[in-house]
Amino acid sequence: MNRLTLALDVMGGDVGPRITIPASIKALENDPMLSLLLFGDRQQITPLLEKVPESILSRLTVCHCARVVENSQGLSYALRRSKGTSMRLAIEAVQKGEAQGCVSGGNTAALMGLAKIILQPLKGIERPALVSVIPTMTGEQSVMLDLGANIECSAENLYQFAVMGAIFAENRLGLVFPRVALLNIGIEEIKGYKSIRDAAEMLKNNTTLNYIGFIEGDLLLNGKADVIVNDGFVGNVALKTLEGAAKNVISLFKGNAALNKTNHICKPLFAWLVKKLFLKGSYQRLKQINPDQYNGASLIGLTSVVVKSHGGANSEAFAYAIADAALQARQQIPTKILAGLEKY
Amino acid sequence: MNRLTLALDVMGGDVGPRITIPASIKALENDPMLSLLLFGDRQQITPLLEKVPESILSRLTVCHCARVVENSQGLSYALRRSKGTSMRLAIEAVQKGEAQGCVSGGNTAALMGLAKIILQPLKGIERPALVSVIPTMTGEQSVMLDLGANIECSAENLYQFAVMGAIFAENRLGLVFPRVALLNIGIEEIKGYKSIRDAAEMLKNNTTLNYIGFIEGDLLLNGKADVIVNDGFVGNVALKTLEGAAKNVISLFKGNAALNKTNHICKPLFAWLVKKLFLKGSYQRLKQINPDQYNGASLIGLTSVVVKSHGGANSEAFAYAIADAALQARQQIPTKILAGLEKY
């Protein structure tokens, strides 16, 4: 692993530094070759660094700024007033070469807009997209895009997402000839928006891509496709729905709901049995679909790595987003996408 | 409970009579006041009725027809060639007053198209919608619409769905002043399609409706809203995603995966404990979100009850769809929606 510096917008997200600073410390602990530039309000950040050991502190730099892009700001307003905000400064640090990638949990539209202006899309890419790795029931992983960067998409946009997604899956997941599918409301050719049907025609005609057809929402977790392509509105709803459903069902099992119902005699035995037998099998597999581990969504199609964390991420999830950005920067995903675009 | 006759398209769905006939028998067993008209291929149906007792047989009538609307047919083609199909004959039976509602697991677009032509929308309704009851983690239920009848929707369409959904929730779920929300990719006013933002403005101005704002996909199961409104594409993807995620996670727990891992000594004890303690708590709650029990989606905004079963429904799920249609017909939901439309 090589040395790497990432720029973080520590003010982004629903909570801000109380989540992002502990996450930063966790990420630095886990990755000894990582350094971080933390953009945000020094007054809020400093108290959170009090008990942090010098070995960690030496790899982080607090870059004070007082201004923040708000979640409620519309795109054009946010862009006009973005100068000196933690989000913009983090992106600018990448543009200046001070960092090799950046992470923010802030306003998605503003992050996308600023990244497009400051970091520029790769040659040939009309619209960068938000992509995420999702787990499957088969123990594998898929990638899904767009997840909210582009609300409405043309057939050409969806086609480019498919190409970028395939390259991302090849590199990030190490897949050969990944299977690409379009998310739709049926598998028949006549189903769905015209943009999806037209994108399907374009994908069929490209034999260097392994296009397998339409996929429906109920099979998103079943490993039927390695790359799932959709517009940003539908993708965002589907991913959040997936996470919500998984979290809800898992919450029925996690915690002590079942244990608390047992009486005093049975309790220790039951606890042991559950731990030894039940947790070993099903629970381990459930952990694979813990949304925390799949927090980092990436803006791809840009010249550098930009990772968007969930606004509501906890510190563990935000730490995963940082680790994801570090991995992508080390894998030089943007360079590989650029090279791949010429292949397809 | 009063006497009731429903018309079934037993050829619809991925499997046809092998699912729909056992489902019909189940529905007749559970509801002694129900009679069924079964539209489909007598050759396929008759062998499935061999061992059925006379008390059930006397309440079903096989109405032979050889033609079927295929799932792969486009809407206009399906409509042009719909004469004499099991789906069309079932709908016509309702129009003629021979049945008080109908159920089909066939081509959704064709069902919607035929129902609109033959049964007519209620006065003032521009587009009927597909609505379904969904379970919540709090043990309550919500309704969600549209689920695939209308791929792209205007603000006015969404507004009408909200009104119909509220009336449906009042009557079908017995709720007073149900909370109405629009599905979106964020809760801020600036988020999502223009049609959604415009519908939000219209709903805010109607004080007879309890409009509570936007809801995101991750909270669909959390009982935050009683009526969740979206266009048919997004709703279809979200509902299927929800069901797929729930089914997948439940499948990790159901079956004997955990039991099979135990050794011979522990097995009976573990099985007993799981059954007594675990199943009693969490599993009972999980059963609430078993998609089989939520199979029936209804076309509302029409003059009669039309229930659409999942194409992939098993016989238990299809039986639930029949029971749902019977309940709605007895509750006279179409009449109540018509009356409610004047209130809002």
XYZ file of C-alpha atoms in Angstrom:
688
model
C 0.000 0.000 0.000
C 1.282 3.410 -0.930
C 1.028 6.691 0.918
C -2.140 8.573 0.212
C -3.829 11.815 1.234
C -7.578 12.329 1.139
C -9.527 15.564 1.659
C -12.643 15.348 3.840
C -15.596 17.684 4.096
C -16.127 17.045 7.796
C -19.114 19.423 7.989
C -21.240 17.415 5.543
C -23.890 14.962 6.659
C -26.751 15.304 9.096
C -24.546 15.483 12.203
C -21.162 16.820 11.063
C -17.909 16.587 13.055
C -19.335 14.442 15.873
C -19.645 11.665 13.290
C -16.969 12.536 10.758
C -14.088 13.127 13.215
C -14.386 9.786 15.058
C -14.718 8.209 11.605
C -11.532 9.935 10.448
C -9.651 8.649 13.471
C -10.934 5.117 12.829
C -9.882 5.309 9.175
C -6.392 6.521 10.135
C -6.043 3.717 12.691
C -6.995 1.125 10.074
C -4.770 2.510 7.317
C -1.283 3.527 8.501
C -0.349 4.909 5.068
C -3.288 7.304 4.983
C -3.233 11.052 5.732
C -6.288 13.279 5.929
C -7.017 16.951 5.302
C -10.062 17.841 7.400
C -12.033 20.835 6.099
C -14.388 22.325 8.641
C -15.003 24.469 11.679
C -11.929 24.236 13.934
C -14.024 25.114 17.015
C -16.174 22.039 16.510
C -13.314 19.782 15.461
C -10.644 20.500 18.103
C -12.522 19.199 21.170
C -13.081 15.897 19.338
C -9.341 15.415 18.876
C -8.399 15.796 22.545
C -7.617 12.210 23.438
C -6.283 11.179 20.046
C -2.714 9.790 20.157
C 0.084 11.642 18.423
C 0.620 8.828 15.894
C -2.831 9.557 14.513
C -2.767 13.342 14.955
C 0.417 13.552 12.929
C -1.441 12.270 9.897
C -4.321 14.698 10.021
C -4.451 18.381 9.208
C -7.364 20.557 10.234
C -8.046 23.166 7.544
C -10.372 25.691 9.133
C -13.326 27.105 7.258
C -16.505 28.609 8.626
C -18.833 28.091 5.684
C -20.925 25.056 4.814
C -23.128 23.988 1.890
C -26.549 23.330 3.403
C -28.636 20.295 2.461
C -31.664 22.454 1.804
C -29.909 24.685 -0.730
C -30.875 24.308 -4.362
C -28.072 23.479 -6.762
C -27.619 26.859 -8.414
C -27.810 28.745 -5.102
C -25.360 26.309 -3.494
C -22.906 26.642 -6.364
C -23.058 30.453 -6.389
C -22.373 30.611 -2.655
C -19.944 27.712 -2.449
C -16.701 29.705 -2.154
C -14.874 28.888 1.064
C -17.218 26.069 2.087
C -15.816 22.852 3.503
C -17.158 20.904 0.521
C -15.651 23.153 -2.096
C -12.301 23.435 -0.327
C -12.042 19.650 -0.077
C -12.680 19.301 -3.817
C -10.220 22.122 -4.569
C -7.555 20.333 -2.535
C -7.895 17.414 -4.955
C -7.783 19.711 -7.951
C -4.563 21.310 -6.633
C -2.986 17.886 -6.126
C -2.855 18.234 -2.317
C -5.094 15.178 -2.000
C -5.782 12.202 -4.259
C -9.499 12.014 -3.541
C -12.221 13.483 -1.376
C -15.164 12.402 0.772
C -18.297 14.325 1.750
C -21.615 13.464 3.354
C -23.124 16.767 2.249
C -25.674 17.908 -0.363
C -25.390 15.393 -3.231
C -26.435 17.798 -5.964
C -23.912 20.415 -4.816
C -21.136 17.811 -4.504
C -21.874 16.606 -8.022
C -22.087 20.140 -9.393
C -18.874 21.345 -7.740
C -16.968 18.171 -8.647
C -18.029 18.551 -12.280
C -16.915 22.183 -12.391
C -13.699 21.828 -10.413
C -12.498 18.306 -11.230
C -14.046 18.008 -14.703
C -15.675 14.934 -16.234
C -13.466 12.475 -18.089
C -13.212 13.021 -21.840
C -16.350 11.634 -23.506
C -18.471 11.513 -20.364
C -21.588 13.663 -20.576
C -22.728 13.100 -17.012
C -20.784 11.551 -14.132
C -22.838 9.158 -12.022
C -23.144 8.068 -8.418
C -22.258 4.394 -8.086
C -22.281 2.061 -5.122
C -21.253 -1.496 -4.384
C -24.151 -3.582 -3.082
C -23.983 -7.028 -1.492
C -25.740 -10.070 -2.892
C -27.284 -13.103 -1.241
C -24.724 -15.277 -3.006
C -21.909 -13.595 -1.101
C -20.742 -11.663 -4.150
C -21.112 -7.970 -4.862
C -22.778 -5.930 -7.587
C -22.490 -2.280 -8.528
C -25.480 -0.038 -9.070
C -25.673 3.371 -10.771
C -26.888 6.127 -10.970
C -27.987 6.588 -7.370
C -29.102 10.190 -7.363
C -26.662 12.392 -9.243
C -28.875 12.589 -12.341
C -32.603 12.719 -11.707
C -33.722 12.310 -15.289
C -31.601 10.501 -17.843
C -31.611 10.001 -21.593
C -30.921 6.647 -23.235
C -27.400 7.919 -24.012
C -26.824 8.739 -20.320
C -27.949 5.253 -19.272
C -25.711 3.743 -21.936
C -22.683 5.656 -20.616
C -23.553 4.600 -17.058
C -23.526 0.990 -18.247
C -20.079 1.395 -19.784
C -18.668 3.169 -16.705
C -20.337 0.655 -14.395
C -18.813 -2.270 -16.270
C -15.333 -0.750 -16.031
C -15.867 0.071 -12.358
C -17.000 -3.510 -11.653
C -14.028 -4.953 -13.534
C -11.586 -2.933 -11.474
C -13.240 -2.459 -8.120
C -14.690 -5.986 -7.866
C -12.123 -7.752 -10.042
C -14.746 -9.183 -12.409
C -14.184 -10.355 -15.961
C -16.877 -9.465 -18.530
C -19.357 -8.286 -15.848
C -23.052 -8.851 -16.584
C -24.862 -5.538 -17.163
C -28.622 -5.123 -16.644
C -31.070 -2.226 -16.784
C -33.449 -1.852 -13.838
C -37.004 -1.969 -15.140
C -40.538 -2.885 -14.053
C -40.627 -6.087 -16.095
C -38.303 -8.185 -18.180
C -40.260 -7.887 -21.426
C -38.921 -5.567 -24.124
C -42.016 -3.394 -24.081
C -41.751 -2.422 -20.396
C -40.691 0.848 -18.818
C -39.646 4.350 -19.863
C -38.703 4.917 -23.500
C -35.197 5.962 -22.388
C -34.673 2.510 -20.858
C -35.949 0.671 -23.907
C -33.732 2.762 -26.178
C -30.710 2.214 -23.922
C -31.417 -1.529 -24.122
C -31.191 -1.368 -27.918
C -27.883 0.499 -27.745
C -26.451 -1.972 -25.244
C -27.514 -4.979 -27.314
C -25.547 -3.597 -30.244
C -22.322 -3.313 -28.235
C -20.837 -6.788 -28.152
C -17.851 -5.776 -26.027
C -20.341 -5.306 -23.155
C -22.011 -8.299 -21.515
C -25.559 -6.895 -21.557
C -28.080 -9.400 -20.166
C -31.373 -7.461 -20.298
C -33.773 -6.001 -17.764
C -33.783 -6.761 -14.048
C -36.631 -6.099 -11.590
C -36.369 -4.667 -8.092
C -36.971 -7.965 -6.330
C -33.753 -9.458 -7.741
C -31.390 -6.618 -6.876
C -29.756 -8.650 -4.101
C -29.734 -11.970 -5.928
C -26.518 -11.627 -7.893
C -28.275 -11.918 -11.254
C -26.331 -8.950 -12.591
C -22.959 -7.435 -11.736
C -23.850 -3.948 -12.940
C -27.351 -2.556 -12.404
C -28.112 0.615 -14.378
C -30.921 3.101 -13.704
C -31.603 6.817 -13.569
C -30.737 8.670 -10.388
C -34.253 9.020 -9.018
C -35.178 5.370 -9.404
C -31.750 4.202 -8.225
C -31.896 6.387 -5.142
C -35.373 5.159 -4.202
C -34.416 1.519 -4.859
C -31.179 1.659 -2.869
C -32.785 3.405 0.102
C -35.700 0.968 -0.007
C -33.266 -1.939 -0.045
C -31.344 -0.573 2.902
C -34.460 0.291 4.842
C -35.980 -3.151 4.345
C -32.747 -4.933 5.252
C -32.205 -2.758 8.338
C -35.790 -3.276 9.471
C -35.784 -7.034 9.091
C -32.337 -7.343 10.655
C -33.463 -5.215 13.589
C -36.084 -7.851 14.357
C -33.294 -10.356 14.936
C -30.477 -8.231 16.259
C -30.475 -6.777 19.715
C -31.943 -8.802 22.478
C -35.546 -8.964 21.461
C -35.616 -12.744 21.410
C -33.310 -13.194 24.395
C -35.323 -10.869 26.576
C -38.331 -13.064 26.168
C -36.639 -16.137 27.619
C -36.860 -16.945 31.298
C -33.897 -17.072 33.665
C -33.228 -20.763 33.279
C -33.291 -20.883 29.529
C -31.574 -17.588 28.922
C -27.896 -18.495 29.166
C -28.393 -21.704 27.220
C -30.441 -20.013 24.575
C -27.927 -17.216 24.303
C -25.145 -19.724 23.852
C -27.047 -21.696 21.262
C -27.992 -18.632 19.304
C -24.439 -17.397 19.373
C -22.829 -20.694 18.480
C -25.254 -22.021 15.956
C -27.518 -19.389 14.688
C -25.171 -16.457 14.533
C -22.489 -18.558 12.943
C -24.613 -19.302 9.931
C -27.332 -16.866 9.138
C -26.092 -13.937 11.144
C -22.695 -13.973 9.497
C -24.412 -13.850 6.142
C -26.673 -11.090 7.363
C -23.650 -9.053 8.304
C -22.694 -9.081 4.663
C -25.718 -6.999 3.890
C -25.197 -4.559 6.743
C -25.660 -1.221 5.014
C -22.893 0.381 7.119
C -20.317 -1.561 5.173
C -21.764 -0.297 1.920
C -21.885 3.383 2.768
C -19.484 4.847 0.253
C -21.093 5.805 -3.029
C -18.703 7.164 -5.626
C -19.047 9.819 -8.257
C -17.542 8.195 -11.318
C -16.765 9.695 -14.667
C -14.626 12.445 -13.055
C -10.859 12.905 -13.279
C -10.429 12.094 -9.555
C -12.013 10.002 -6.837
C -15.001 11.602 -5.086
C -16.919 9.557 -2.521
C -20.327 10.582 -1.211
C -21.232 9.261 2.223
C -24.848 8.965 3.313
C -25.983 12.093 5.121
C -27.242 9.893 7.937
C -24.143 7.690 8.170
C -22.802 6.772 11.600
C -19.071 7.014 12.280
C -18.436 3.396 11.324
C -20.201 3.891 8.020
C -18.356 7.159 7.352
C -15.057 5.369 8.072
C -16.007 2.813 5.404
C -16.576 5.649 2.947
C -13.072 6.975 3.677
C -11.566 3.507 3.210
C -13.488 3.135 -0.036
C -12.080 6.416 -1.355
C -8.567 5.313 -0.379
C -8.981 1.995 -2.198
C -10.295 3.649 -5.358
C -7.516 6.223 -5.353
C -4.899 3.482 -4.963
C -6.559 1.440 -7.715
C -6.553 4.562 -9.894
C -10.135 3.944 -10.910
C -10.519 7.240 -12.850
C -7.502 6.423 -15.050
C -8.871 2.937 -15.652
C -12.294 4.260 -16.600
C -10.674 6.650 -19.078
C -8.695 3.791 -20.605
C -11.770 1.572 -20.640
C -13.899 4.203 -22.378
C -11.677 3.854 -25.420
C -12.156 0.086 -25.404
C -15.955 0.223 -25.534
C -70.938 -11.363 5.302
C -73.104 -11.252 2.214
C -73.097 -13.494 -0.841
C -70.651 -12.450 -3.486
C -69.480 -13.607 -6.907
C -66.036 -12.780 -8.295
C -64.738 -13.368 -11.818
C -61.219 -14.798 -12.121
C -58.835 -14.789 -15.053
C -57.306 -18.149 -14.171
C -54.924 -18.095 -17.151
C -53.083 -14.955 -15.970
C -49.792 -15.121 -14.102
C -46.551 -16.928 -14.842
C -47.932 -20.408 -14.159
C -51.692 -20.238 -14.802
C -54.274 -22.782 -13.613
C -51.806 -24.887 -11.584
C -51.571 -21.894 -9.239
C -54.895 -20.152 -9.706
C -57.153 -23.213 -9.362
C -55.748 -24.418 -6.004
C -55.926 -20.766 -4.915
C -59.582 -20.572 -5.941
C -60.386 -23.700 -3.957
C -58.592 -22.273 -0.916
C -60.500 -18.996 -1.231
C -63.840 -20.831 -1.485
C -62.979 -22.938 1.572
C -62.166 -19.822 3.584
C -65.217 -17.830 2.483
C -68.467 -19.867 2.436
C -70.448 -16.950 0.987
C -68.160 -16.618 -2.042
C -68.820 -17.940 -5.562
C -66.325 -17.828 -8.412
C -66.527 -17.643 -12.199
C -63.322 -19.156 -13.567
C -62.385 -17.948 -17.044
C -59.840 -20.145 -18.798
C -58.979 -23.287 -20.694
C -61.276 -26.086 -19.509
C -58.746 -28.742 -20.529
C -56.206 -27.329 -18.116
C -58.715 -26.574 -15.384
C -60.768 -29.796 -15.185
C -57.984 -32.180 -14.046
C -57.214 -29.784 -11.187
C -60.784 -30.050 -9.876
C -60.864 -33.853 -9.640
C -60.664 -34.319 -5.908
C -62.528 -31.158 -4.931
C -65.607 -31.818 -2.743
C -69.047 -30.988 -4.065
C -69.583 -28.240 -1.479
C -66.789 -26.278 -3.133
C -67.522 -27.307 -6.733
C -71.083 -26.044 -6.403
C -69.763 -22.529 -5.892
C -67.496 -22.397 -8.913
C -68.329 -22.185 -12.593
C -65.762 -22.896 -15.273
C -66.288 -20.564 -18.221
C -64.210 -21.977 -21.040
C -62.141 -19.767 -23.299
C -59.107 -20.645 -25.371
C -57.487 -17.240 -25.715
C -55.086 -15.491 -23.333
C -53.485 -12.035 -23.112
C -49.732 -12.699 -23.131
C -47.368 -10.879 -20.791
C -45.073 -9.938 -23.639
C -47.804 -8.197 -25.647
C -47.692 -4.432 -25.897
C -50.751 -2.575 -24.666
C -52.276 -1.592 -28.018
C -51.663 -5.032 -29.535
C -53.100 -6.732 -26.444
C -56.205 -4.530 -26.497
C -56.828 -5.050 -30.205
C -56.630 -8.813 -29.822
C -58.290 -9.086 -26.413
C -61.695 -10.360 -27.561
C -62.513 -13.717 -26.041
C -59.462 -13.790 -23.756
C -59.799 -14.966 -20.161
C -58.837 -11.510 -18.887
C -61.353 -9.629 -20.987
C -64.178 -12.095 -20.296
C -63.575 -11.800 -16.542
C -63.801 -8.018 -16.747
C -66.891 -8.219 -18.965
C -68.572 -10.477 -16.400
C -68.225 -7.611 -13.909
C -69.525 -5.092 -16.416
C -72.577 -7.298 -17.071
C -73.249 -7.586 -13.341
C -72.545 -11.352 -13.248
C -69.712 -10.715 -10.789
C -68.998 -7.931 -8.294
C -65.270 -7.805 -8.929
C -62.474 -9.566 -10.769
C -58.949 -10.847 -10.173
C -56.142 -11.443 -12.672
C -52.427 -12.162 -12.452
C -51.929 -11.273 -16.096
C -50.361 -8.407 -18.074
C -50.809 -5.309 -15.878
C -50.954 -2.812 -18.718
C -53.605 -4.842 -20.539
C -55.642 -5.325 -17.349
C -55.545 -1.604 -16.723
C -56.371 -0.770 -20.319
C -59.276 -3.216 -20.554
C -60.663 -2.248 -17.146
C -60.590 1.424 -18.121
C -62.419 0.744 -21.391
C -64.932 -1.797 -20.105
C -65.553 -0.721 -16.500
C -64.836 3.011 -16.922
C -63.039 5.299 -14.487
C -65.057 7.004 -11.762
C -66.293 10.489 -12.621
C -63.452 12.977 -12.196
C -60.654 10.401 -12.244
C -58.210 10.936 -15.074
C -56.150 7.813 -14.420
C -57.010 4.870 -12.204
C -54.049 3.623 -10.153
C -52.691 0.376 -8.823
C -52.692 0.436 -5.016
C -51.487 -2.071 -2.462
C -51.558 -2.438 1.292
C -48.061 -2.778 2.753
C -47.139 -3.836 6.283
C -45.165 -1.665 8.668
C -42.687 -2.486 11.402
C -45.069 -0.972 13.914
C -47.659 -3.652 13.141
C -49.883 -1.244 11.247
C -50.466 -1.034 7.520
C -49.959 1.629 4.889
C -51.209 1.927 1.336
C -48.956 2.735 -1.588
C -49.888 3.889 -5.095
C -49.344 3.916 -8.074
C -47.537 0.601 -8.415
C -47.201 0.290 -12.157
C -50.421 1.249 -13.900
C -49.119 4.684 -14.918
C -45.451 4.830 -15.863
C -45.137 8.584 -16.074
C -47.395 10.877 -14.095
C -48.167 14.579 -14.001
C -48.539 16.545 -10.769
C -52.315 16.343 -11.252
C -52.158 12.549 -11.530
C -50.136 12.298 -8.321
C -52.569 14.642 -6.587
C -55.510 12.432 -7.611
C -53.641 9.339 -6.427
C -53.205 11.039 -3.051
C -56.924 11.732 -2.783
C -57.897 8.202 -3.860
C -55.257 6.694 -1.592
C -56.551 8.639 1.401
C -60.112 7.454 0.779
C -58.894 3.887 0.235
C -56.918 3.984 3.497
C -59.889 5.406 5.404
C -62.128 2.583 4.228
C -59.844 -0.382 3.717
C -57.691 0.232 6.815
C -60.283 2.075 8.892
C -58.066 5.114 9.423
C -59.203 8.598 10.329
C -57.449 11.516 8.585
C -54.689 9.271 7.134
C -51.241 10.831 6.743
C -50.338 11.268 3.066
C -46.726 11.487 1.826
C -45.036 11.686 -1.568
C -42.145 9.281 -2.196
C -39.049 11.295 -3.056
C -35.251 11.119 -2.894
C -34.979 13.604 -0.048
C -37.234 15.455 2.326
C -36.216 18.951 1.257
C -38.603 20.935 -0.948
C -36.093 21.192 -3.774
C -35.685 17.444 -4.268
C -36.972 15.198 -7.044
C -38.974 15.468 -10.245
C -40.847 18.691 -10.942
C -44.127 16.715 -11.020
C -43.547 15.643 -7.409
C -42.685 19.143 -6.227
C -45.755 20.554 -7.964
C -47.977 17.829 -6.491
C -46.586 18.743 -3.049
C -47.728 22.341 -3.547
C -51.208 21.214 -4.554
C -51.478 18.860 -1.581
C -50.338 21.537 0.874
C -53.184 23.740 -0.286
C -55.821 21.080 0.386
C -56.490 21.222 4.101
C -59.030 18.390 4.038
C -56.094 16.072 3.288
C -53.505 15.288 5.947
C -50.436 15.858 3.757
C -47.195 15.405 5.733
C -44.499 15.932 3.071
C -41.903 13.766 1.348
C -40.864 10.300 2.456
C -37.721 8.408 1.378
C -37.435 4.757 0.404
C -35.761 3.680 3.626
C -38.838 4.597 5.693
C -41.474 2.840 3.592
C -41.947 0.128 6.220
C -41.706 2.393 9.251
C -45.295 3.574 9.466
C -44.374 7.231 9.012
C -47.154 7.665 6.461
C -50.465 5.901 5.884
C -50.617 6.720 2.185
C -47.457 6.731 0.067
C -47.852 8.309 -3.367
C -45.554 7.870 -6.365
C -45.635 7.308 -10.110
C -46.071 3.771 -11.384
C -42.490 3.153 -12.412
C -40.945 4.262 -9.133
C -43.672 2.582 -7.087
C -43.257 -0.702 -8.909
C -39.489 -0.694 -8.447
C -39.802 0.298 -4.773
C -42.426 -2.328 -3.932
C -40.574 -5.133 -5.717
C -37.325 -4.050 -4.065
C -39.036 -4.080 -0.678
C -40.456 -7.535 -1.244
C -37.227 -8.893 -2.641
C -35.180 -7.577 0.278
C -37.672 -8.860 2.852
C -37.913 -12.283 1.196
C -34.137 -12.567 0.945
C -33.450 -11.633 4.530
C -36.295 -13.809 5.816
C -34.977 -16.744 3.782
C -31.764 -16.545 5.776
C -33.755 -17.297 8.906
C -36.548 -19.478 7.672
C -36.081 -23.059 6.608
C -33.664 -25.228 8.458
C -30.410 -23.484 7.736
C -29.642 -22.899 11.387
C -31.076 -26.176 12.626
C -29.101 -28.225 10.146
C -25.905 -26.906 11.605
C -26.642 -28.197 15.074
C -25.445 -31.601 16.217
C -27.707 -34.478 17.193
C -27.756 -33.714 20.897
C -28.541 -30.047 20.612
C -30.934 -30.282 17.705
C -34.234 -31.150 19.405
C -33.594 -28.694 22.203
C -32.571 -25.962 19.844
C -35.555 -26.604 17.637
C -37.848 -26.377 20.628
C -36.237 -23.185 21.878
C -36.359 -21.539 18.495
C -39.964 -22.514 18.075
C -41.062 -21.480 21.542
C -39.050 -18.353 22.071
C -37.664 -17.063 18.898
C -40.518 -17.740 16.566
C -42.983 -16.421 19.049
C -41.414 -12.998 19.063
C -39.498 -11.995 16.006
C -40.831 -14.604 13.663
C -44.409 -13.651 14.313
C -43.557 -10.088 13.466
C -41.701 -11.247 10.385
C -44.792 -13.064 9.227
C -46.517 -9.710 9.146
C -44.221 -8.669 6.361
C -44.532 -11.920 4.431
C -45.190 -10.667 0.907
C -47.636 -13.534 0.231
C -50.150 -11.880 2.505
C -49.796 -8.625 0.614
C -50.223 -9.967 -2.869
C -53.401 -8.272 -3.946
C -52.888 -4.914 -5.590
C -56.051 -3.122 -6.600
C -56.903 -0.908 -9.520
C -58.711 1.985 -7.917
C -60.564 4.826 -9.521
C -62.773 2.407 -11.502
C -66.490 1.752 -11.088
C -65.842 -1.803 -9.831
C -63.263 -3.788 -7.885
C -60.338 -5.103 -9.962
C -57.483 -6.851 -8.173
C -54.156 -7.576 -9.842
C -52.204 -10.498 -8.411
C -48.457 -10.764 -8.884
C -47.580 -12.746 -11.979
C -45.257 -14.849 -9.853
C -47.701 -15.392 -6.964
C -47.955 -18.849 -5.418
C -51.381 -20.331 -4.710
C -51.462 -18.982 -1.154
C -50.696 -15.493 -2.405
C -53.280 -15.729 -5.188
C -55.873 -16.849 -2.613
C -55.089 -13.683 -0.623
C -55.710 -11.622 -3.767
C -59.134 -13.259 -4.157
C -59.952 -12.584 -0.493
C -58.824 -8.984 -0.917
C -61.156 -8.512 -3.888
C -64.026 -10.026 -1.904
C -63.386 -7.680 1.013
C -63.243 -4.602 -1.206
C -66.408 -5.594 -3.041
C -68.226 -6.103 0.261
C -66.892 -2.788 1.568
C -68.068 -1.152 -1.666
C -64.786 0.688 -2.015
C -65.547 2.130 -5.500
C -68.752 3.741 -4.233
C -66.891 5.142 -1.226
C -64.149 6.570 -3.412
C -66.753 8.254 -5.590
C -68.402 9.771 -2.517
C -65.016 10.775 -1.109
C -63.977 12.506 -4.302
C -66.727 15.034 -3.741
C -65.463 15.694 -0.222
C -61.913 16.583 -1.289
